Short mmCIF file of C-alpha atoms and ligand atoms in Angstrom, two decimals:
data_model
loop_
_atom_site.label_atom_id
_atom_site.label_comp_id
_atom_site.label_asym_id
_atom_site.label_seq_id
_atom_site.Cartn_x
_atom_site.Cartn_y
_atom_site.Cartn_z
CA UNK A 3 0.00 0.00 0.00
CA UNK A 4 0.99 3.61 -0.50
CA UNK A 5 2.39 5.34 2.54
CA UNK A 6 0.64 8.39 3.92
CA UNK A 7 3.46 10.65 5.12
CA UNK A 8 3.48 13.31 7.81
CA UNK A 9 3.06 16.79 6.35
CA UNK A 10 2.45 19.04 9.36
CA UNK A 11 3.46 19.21 13.03
CA UNK A 12 2.46 21.86 15.54
CA UNK A 13 3.35 21.93 19.24
CA UNK A 14 1.74 24.23 21.78
CA UNK A 15 1.59 24.82 25.50
CA UNK A 16 -1.62 24.19 27.41
CA UNK A 17 -1.99 25.88 30.80
CA UNK A 18 -4.89 24.96 33.05
CA UNK A 19 -5.36 26.87 36.32
CA UNK A 20 -5.87 24.81 39.48
CA UNK A 21 -7.37 25.79 42.83
CA UNK A 22 -4.67 24.25 44.95
CA UNK A 23 -1.08 23.35 43.98
CA UNK A 24 -0.17 19.75 43.20
CA UNK A 25 0.51 17.81 46.46
CA UNK A 26 -1.72 20.29 48.32
CA UNK A 27 -1.46 23.63 50.08
CA UNK A 28 1.91 25.37 50.25
CA UNK A 29 3.84 25.16 53.51
CA UNK A 30 5.65 28.17 55.04
CA UNK A 31 8.59 29.21 52.86
CA UNK A 32 7.07 27.72 49.70
CA UNK A 33 5.66 30.96 48.24
CA UNK A 34 5.54 31.05 44.41
CA UNK A 35 7.89 33.41 42.54
CA UNK A 36 6.83 35.92 39.86
CA UNK A 37 6.66 33.19 37.21
CA UNK A 38 4.45 30.99 39.38
CA UNK A 39 7.11 28.46 40.38
CA UNK A 40 7.61 27.30 43.95
CA UNK A 41 9.95 24.79 45.60
CA UNK A 42 8.71 22.05 47.92
CA UNK A 43 11.16 22.34 50.80
CA UNK A 44 11.13 18.65 51.72
CA UNK A 45 12.09 17.31 48.29
CA UNK A 46 13.82 20.45 46.90
CA UNK A 47 11.80 20.12 43.68
CA UNK A 48 10.27 22.94 41.64
CA UNK A 49 6.56 22.91 40.72
CA UNK A 50 4.27 25.36 38.91
CA UNK A 51 1.08 26.63 40.55
CA UNK A 52 -0.83 25.68 37.37
CA UNK A 53 -1.28 22.46 35.39
CA UNK A 54 0.69 22.59 32.17
CA UNK A 55 1.76 20.28 29.38
CA UNK A 56 2.91 20.39 25.76
CA UNK A 57 0.40 19.14 23.20
CA UNK A 58 1.37 18.15 19.67
CA UNK A 59 -0.83 17.91 16.60
CA UNK A 60 0.43 15.95 13.60
CA UNK A 61 -1.25 15.62 10.20
CA UNK A 62 -0.65 13.38 7.22
CA UNK A 63 -1.01 14.06 3.49
CA UNK A 64 -4.36 12.25 3.48
CA UNK A 65 -5.61 14.27 6.44
CA UNK A 66 -5.16 11.77 9.28
CA UNK A 67 -4.64 13.72 12.51
CA UNK A 68 -2.65 12.35 15.44
CA UNK A 69 -2.09 13.81 18.89
CA UNK A 70 0.86 13.66 21.23
CA UNK A 71 1.60 15.17 24.61
CA UNK A 72 4.62 15.52 26.82
CA UNK A 73 5.79 17.04 30.08
CA UNK A 74 5.38 20.80 30.26
CA UNK A 75 5.26 21.54 33.95
CA UNK A 76 8.46 23.63 33.87
CA UNK A 77 10.02 25.66 31.02
CA UNK A 78 7.68 24.16 28.40
CA UNK A 79 8.99 26.51 25.70
CA UNK A 80 12.26 24.56 25.74
CA UNK A 81 10.43 21.42 24.65
CA UNK A 82 8.36 23.25 22.04
CA UNK A 83 11.58 24.75 20.62
CA UNK A 84 13.21 21.30 20.37
CA UNK A 85 10.19 20.04 18.45
CA UNK A 86 9.66 23.02 16.16
CA UNK A 87 13.26 24.21 15.62
CA UNK A 88 14.84 20.78 15.21
CA UNK A 89 12.89 17.53 15.34
CA UNK A 90 9.70 18.22 13.35
CA UNK A 91 11.59 18.67 10.08
CA UNK A 92 13.08 15.19 10.44
CA UNK A 93 9.61 13.67 10.88
CA UNK A 94 7.86 15.50 8.04
CA UNK A 95 7.83 13.32 4.95
CA UNK A 96 8.18 10.11 6.97
CA UNK A 97 5.68 7.25 7.13
CA UNK A 98 4.04 6.92 10.60
CA UNK A 99 4.11 3.14 10.12
CA UNK A 100 7.89 3.52 10.58
CA UNK A 101 7.33 5.05 14.03
CA UNK A 102 10.01 3.03 15.88
CA UNK A 103 12.58 3.69 13.17
CA UNK A 104 11.74 7.40 13.33
CA UNK A 105 12.14 7.31 17.12
CA UNK A 106 15.57 5.73 16.84
CA UNK A 107 16.64 8.12 14.07
CA UNK A 108 15.70 11.14 16.23
CA UNK A 109 17.46 9.61 19.24
CA UNK A 110 20.61 9.11 17.15
CA UNK A 111 20.72 12.79 16.10
CA UNK A 112 21.98 13.82 19.54
CA UNK A 113 23.02 10.60 21.28
CA UNK A 114 26.80 11.09 21.18
CA UNK A 115 26.42 14.57 22.65
CA UNK A 116 24.83 13.16 25.78
CA UNK A 117 21.26 14.24 25.01
CA UNK A 118 19.88 10.87 26.06
CA UNK A 119 17.27 12.08 28.53
CA UNK A 120 15.60 15.19 29.90
CA UNK A 121 13.85 17.69 27.68
CA UNK A 122 15.21 16.11 24.48
CA UNK A 123 13.49 12.79 25.19
CA UNK A 124 10.34 14.60 26.32
CA UNK A 125 10.18 16.21 22.88
CA UNK A 126 10.64 12.79 21.27
CA UNK A 127 7.84 11.40 23.44
CA UNK A 128 5.30 13.92 22.11
CA UNK A 129 6.22 13.10 18.50
CA UNK A 130 6.26 9.36 19.19
CA UNK A 131 2.79 9.30 20.75
CA UNK A 132 1.34 11.23 17.79
CA UNK A 133 3.01 8.84 15.31
CA UNK A 134 1.49 5.83 17.13
CA UNK A 135 -1.92 7.54 17.18
CA UNK A 136 -1.74 8.08 13.41
CA UNK A 137 -0.38 4.60 12.66
CA UNK A 138 -3.24 3.02 14.63
CA UNK A 139 -5.78 5.24 12.86
CA UNK A 140 -4.28 4.30 9.47
CA UNK A 141 -4.61 0.63 10.46
CA UNK A 142 -8.12 1.32 11.78
CA UNK A 143 -7.33 -0.21 15.20
CA UNK A 144 -6.70 1.00 18.75
CA UNK A 145 -3.14 1.63 19.91
CA UNK A 146 -3.48 -1.36 22.29
CA UNK A 147 -4.25 -3.60 19.31
CA UNK A 148 -1.38 -2.16 17.29
CA UNK A 149 0.87 -2.98 20.27
CA UNK A 150 -0.03 -6.64 19.92
CA UNK A 151 -3.47 -6.80 21.44
CA UNK A 152 -5.48 -5.81 24.48
CA UNK A 153 -4.86 -8.15 27.44
CA UNK A 154 -6.96 -6.34 30.09
CA UNK A 155 -10.60 -5.20 29.92
CA UNK A 156 -9.85 -2.52 32.53
CA UNK A 157 -6.74 -1.36 34.37
CA UNK A 158 -6.88 -1.05 38.19
CA UNK A 159 -6.17 2.48 39.45
CA UNK A 160 -4.63 3.72 42.68
CA UNK A 161 -5.36 7.04 44.35
CA UNK A 162 -2.17 9.08 44.19
CA UNK A 163 -1.51 11.69 46.83
CA UNK A 164 -3.81 13.00 49.51
CA UNK A 165 -3.56 16.77 48.93
CA UNK A 166 -4.94 18.08 52.22
CA UNK A 167 -3.28 20.24 54.86
CA UNK A 168 -3.85 18.09 57.93
CA UNK A 169 -3.56 14.36 58.57
CA UNK A 170 -7.18 14.24 59.68
CA UNK A 171 -8.28 15.73 56.35
CA UNK A 172 -5.97 13.42 54.39
CA UNK A 173 -7.43 10.36 56.10
CA UNK A 174 -10.98 11.59 55.42
CA UNK A 175 -10.02 12.27 51.79
CA UNK A 176 -8.73 8.70 51.35
CA UNK A 177 -11.85 7.31 53.05
CA UNK A 178 -14.03 9.22 50.55
CA UNK A 179 -12.24 7.52 47.65
CA UNK A 180 -12.47 4.14 49.37
CA UNK A 181 -16.25 4.68 49.57
CA UNK A 182 -16.19 5.25 45.79
CA UNK A 183 -14.69 1.81 45.21
CA UNK A 184 -10.94 2.51 45.23
CA UNK A 185 -8.86 0.03 47.23
CA UNK A 186 -5.30 1.27 46.58
CA UNK A 187 -3.63 4.45 47.81
CA UNK A 188 -0.28 6.20 47.86
CA UNK A 189 0.76 9.02 50.16
CA UNK A 190 3.66 11.42 49.60
CA UNK A 191 6.23 11.51 52.40
CA UNK A 192 7.26 15.18 51.83
CA UNK A 193 3.77 16.37 52.80
CA UNK A 194 3.19 13.86 55.61
CA UNK A 195 3.78 16.59 58.18
CA UNK A 196 3.29 14.36 61.24
CA UNK A 197 5.83 11.82 59.95
CA UNK A 198 5.37 8.78 57.73
CA UNK A 199 4.69 6.32 60.57
CA UNK A 200 1.82 8.40 61.91
CA UNK A 201 0.51 8.90 58.36
CA UNK A 202 0.62 5.19 57.62
CA UNK A 203 -0.91 4.01 60.90
CA UNK A 204 -3.71 6.60 60.67
CA UNK A 205 -4.54 5.60 57.10
CA UNK A 206 -4.41 1.89 57.96
CA UNK A 207 -6.65 2.36 60.97
CA UNK A 208 -9.24 4.35 59.00
CA UNK A 209 -9.18 2.30 55.78
CA UNK A 210 -8.82 -1.18 57.26
CA UNK A 211 -6.64 -4.14 56.40
CA UNK A 212 -8.00 -4.86 52.92
CA UNK A 213 -6.76 -1.73 51.13
CA UNK A 214 -3.26 -1.30 49.73
CA UNK A 215 -1.21 1.66 50.96
CA UNK A 216 2.06 2.73 49.33
CA UNK A 217 4.48 5.50 50.24
CA UNK A 218 6.35 7.79 47.84
CA UNK A 219 9.66 8.77 49.46
CA UNK A 220 10.61 11.32 46.77
CA UNK A 221 14.32 10.43 46.41
CA UNK A 222 15.56 12.21 49.53
CA UNK A 223 17.21 9.48 51.63
CA UNK A 224 20.47 7.66 51.83
CA UNK A 225 20.11 3.91 51.46
CA UNK A 226 20.57 3.32 55.20
CA UNK A 227 18.02 5.98 56.14
CA UNK A 228 15.55 4.54 53.64
CA UNK A 229 15.96 1.00 55.00
CA UNK A 230 15.23 2.17 58.56
CA UNK A 231 12.27 4.22 57.43
CA UNK A 232 10.70 1.51 55.27
CA UNK A 233 11.16 -1.09 58.03
CA UNK A 234 9.29 1.24 60.39
CA UNK A 235 6.25 1.02 58.09
CA UNK A 236 6.30 -2.71 57.45
CA UNK A 237 4.18 -3.68 60.47
CA UNK A 238 1.38 -1.69 58.77
CA UNK A 239 1.64 -3.82 55.60
CA UNK A 240 3.20 -1.29 53.22
CA UNK A 241 2.22 -2.04 49.60
CA UNK A 242 5.36 -0.54 48.01
CA UNK A 243 7.95 2.11 48.78
CA UNK A 244 8.67 4.45 45.88
CA UNK A 245 11.85 6.37 45.03
CA UNK A 246 13.62 5.87 48.38
CA UNK A 247 17.05 7.23 47.37
CA UNK A 248 18.55 9.83 45.03
CA UNK A 249 17.87 9.00 41.39
CA UNK A 250 21.63 8.63 40.68
CA UNK A 251 22.14 6.22 43.60
CA UNK A 252 21.58 2.96 41.74
CA UNK A 253 23.69 0.90 44.17
CA UNK A 254 21.73 2.46 47.03
CA UNK A 255 18.44 1.55 45.39
CA UNK A 256 19.64 -2.05 45.02
CA UNK A 257 20.77 -2.08 48.64
CA UNK A 258 17.35 -0.88 49.85
CA UNK A 259 15.63 -3.47 47.65
CA UNK A 260 17.54 -6.38 49.14
CA UNK A 261 17.37 -5.07 52.72
CA UNK A 262 13.63 -4.62 53.22
CA UNK A 263 10.60 -6.90 52.95
CA UNK A 264 8.66 -4.26 51.01
CA UNK A 265 8.73 -4.08 47.21
CA UNK A 266 10.64 -1.05 45.92
CA UNK A 267 9.12 0.94 43.05
CA UNK A 268 11.03 3.25 40.70
CA UNK A 269 10.98 4.57 37.16
CA UNK A 270 8.92 7.75 36.84
CA UNK A 271 11.97 9.83 35.85
CA UNK A 272 13.42 7.33 33.38
CA UNK A 273 13.29 8.16 29.69
CA UNK A 274 14.59 5.03 27.97
CA UNK A 275 15.16 1.31 28.34
CA UNK A 276 18.82 2.15 28.95
CA UNK A 277 17.82 3.95 32.17
CA UNK A 278 15.70 0.91 33.10
CA UNK A 279 18.45 -1.61 32.34
CA UNK A 280 20.92 0.17 34.65
CA UNK A 281 18.54 -0.47 37.59
CA UNK A 282 16.89 -3.72 36.59
CA UNK A 283 20.22 -5.43 35.92
CA UNK A 284 21.12 -4.70 39.55
CA UNK A 285 17.78 -5.99 40.85
CA UNK A 286 17.21 -2.49 42.24
CA UNK A 287 13.41 -2.52 42.12
CA UNK A 288 10.47 -4.92 42.00
CA UNK A 289 7.95 -2.52 40.48
CA UNK A 290 8.71 -0.46 37.38
CA UNK A 291 6.81 2.82 36.91
CA UNK A 292 7.26 4.15 33.36
CA UNK A 293 5.88 7.64 32.72
CA UNK A 294 4.35 7.97 29.26
CA UNK A 295 4.86 11.74 29.23
CA UNK A 296 8.63 11.15 29.36
CA UNK A 297 8.98 7.90 27.41
CA UNK A 298 6.49 8.01 24.58
CA UNK A 299 4.95 4.71 23.55
CA UNK A 300 8.10 3.28 21.97
CA UNK A 301 10.30 3.60 25.08
CA UNK A 302 7.38 2.85 27.43
CA UNK A 303 7.01 -0.52 25.72
CA UNK A 304 10.76 -1.19 25.61
CA UNK A 305 11.05 -0.45 29.33
CA UNK A 306 8.00 -2.57 30.10
CA UNK A 307 9.11 -5.52 27.96
CA UNK A 308 12.48 -5.42 29.70
CA UNK A 309 10.68 -5.41 33.06
CA UNK A 310 8.47 -8.29 31.98
CA UNK A 311 11.47 -10.30 30.86
CA UNK A 312 12.85 -9.88 34.40
CA UNK A 313 9.53 -10.91 35.99
CA UNK A 314 8.86 -7.49 37.49
CA UNK A 315 5.54 -5.78 38.03
CA UNK A 316 4.60 -2.71 35.97
CA UNK A 317 2.61 0.06 37.64
CA UNK A 318 2.84 3.12 35.37
CA UNK A 319 3.28 6.61 36.74
CA UNK A 320 0.75 9.30 35.77
CA UNK A 321 1.87 12.89 35.72
CA UNK A 322 -0.15 16.04 35.19
CA UNK A 323 -1.42 16.58 31.65
CA UNK A 324 -4.54 17.16 29.60
CA UNK A 325 -5.12 13.43 29.07
CA UNK A 326 -3.39 12.52 25.79
CA UNK A 327 -0.33 10.83 27.30
CA UNK A 328 -2.59 9.32 29.94
CA UNK A 329 -4.72 7.72 27.21
CA UNK A 330 -1.51 6.44 25.59
CA UNK A 331 -0.42 5.03 28.95
CA UNK A 332 -3.77 3.25 29.47
CA UNK A 333 -3.62 1.82 25.93
CA UNK A 334 -0.08 0.53 26.50
CA UNK A 335 -0.95 -0.77 29.98
CA UNK A 336 -3.87 -2.72 28.51
CA UNK A 337 -1.41 -4.45 26.18
CA UNK A 338 1.00 -5.52 28.97
CA UNK A 339 0.35 -8.69 30.94
CA UNK A 340 2.64 -7.56 33.80
CA UNK A 341 0.78 -4.29 34.30
CA UNK A 342 -1.11 -4.77 37.57
CA UNK A 343 -2.24 -1.23 38.40
CA UNK A 344 -1.86 2.40 37.21
CA UNK A 345 -1.52 5.69 39.05
CA UNK A 346 -4.64 7.88 39.09
CA UNK A 347 -4.30 11.67 39.29
CA UNK A 348 -7.66 12.32 40.89
CA UNK A 349 -7.09 16.10 41.14
CA UNK A 350 -7.12 16.57 37.35
CA UNK A 351 -8.64 13.54 35.64
CA UNK A 352 -12.30 14.46 35.69
CA UNK A 353 -11.85 18.20 35.36
CA UNK A 354 -9.76 17.77 32.20
CA UNK A 355 -12.27 15.45 30.49
CA UNK A 356 -14.15 18.59 29.43
CA UNK A 357 -11.27 19.35 27.03
CA UNK A 358 -11.35 15.89 25.43
CA UNK A 359 -13.57 13.88 23.16
CA UNK A 360 -13.29 10.40 24.72
CA UNK A 361 -15.11 7.75 26.73
CA UNK A 362 -12.00 7.20 28.89
CA UNK A 363 -13.10 6.95 32.53
CA UNK A 364 -11.82 5.97 35.94
CA UNK A 365 -14.61 4.69 38.18
CA UNK A 366 -14.83 2.12 40.99
CA UNK A 367 -11.08 1.75 41.11
CA UNK A 368 -10.68 0.89 37.43
CA UNK A 369 -9.67 2.73 34.28
CA UNK A 370 -11.68 1.82 31.22
CA UNK A 371 -9.68 1.63 27.98
CA UNK A 372 -10.71 4.48 25.67
CA UNK A 373 -12.63 3.00 22.73
CA UNK A 374 -12.22 3.86 19.07
CA UNK A 375 -9.21 3.92 16.79
CA UNK A 376 -5.81 5.32 17.74
CA UNK A 377 -5.48 6.59 21.31
CA UNK A 378 -9.26 6.85 21.66
CA UNK A 379 -8.98 10.45 22.75
CA UNK A 380 -9.05 13.71 20.79
CA UNK A 381 -8.64 17.20 22.27
CA UNK A 382 -11.58 19.55 21.87
CA UNK A 383 -9.65 22.34 20.17
CA UNK A 384 -12.40 24.91 20.73
CA UNK A 385 -12.53 24.20 24.46
CA UNK A 386 -8.73 24.32 24.70
CA UNK A 387 -8.32 27.55 22.70
CA UNK A 388 -8.30 29.92 25.71
CA UNK A 389 -5.67 27.75 27.45
CA UNK A 390 -3.20 27.54 24.56
CA UNK A 391 -0.07 29.64 24.11
MG1 LIG B 408 6.53 9.56 42.60
#
């Protein structure tokens, strides 16, 4: 058959105001600067006061439209510039059916200069997701089917973060979601102001023994500190401990993994299977958490296949976006037998559905797989217009 090449690519920034910052109210000393950025003191990480991502629209000669999305929470113009000033021209004229070859060609352009992660791979992710969306539409199938077939009818979801100012409110917040049919939760250690042990015991007491409770440690500990801390939570049946040590401390991560009874989860900051291999080869984690907004579909699947080949569990990360990379993540998750659960960003999911044409849902603790061809989700360009820059 004749190929239907890419003829047009446009990237833009979507900014959606939010009532309360991600991870909840700001603590003393966390005031936003003039550009709306603030630093969480406990994990030394910068966040915007708004929700923001980079959307990408791609069109073929025959008029097939595909959508991509990538990380845009900080300095999104850097990612847009990489796409528009450099990468788009090397995708135009190519056949979306060659999506993995295109990914590797773009990766090669900068690989020997050390651009093998960060913003460069984010830009690739947006292009990659749009190419997969188009290829699936050209084949008249869903992305899950194009990935080899849908293995799950639904994907279990866990409630991520309890963005309330006091422990009492956080426990009540979790109990509300439990009443709505969710049985899996994760709390963030940097905003557990009364300490992680108190947080964990309070949640366990309120939610009972049947729910799963995980803790995100946000990369701040040494291996020895993390081991002590995780052991202190184990009597409360900790589901998994996420990101216990600095991201560069691969030996430390492996040490924590072999020293505690709890499964260690990692992977949200990885971009490629090479990042995954460095950890997995050292048995540094038991749960792999690829983030579609960073990996795109091609690297998400390579990371996940590598994890599967090492008999690990896959529980994808879900960052803040409009819903395009989330739909891609759900499609890919549905195609992976080792995917047992998926993060759920309850603070944005429902409110952003108004900007999308999709039947994607997350109810009773389960994501439904968006139906239709491609990703099964299309932005409502009219609704998004006031949010685009
Ligand atoms: Mg995390």
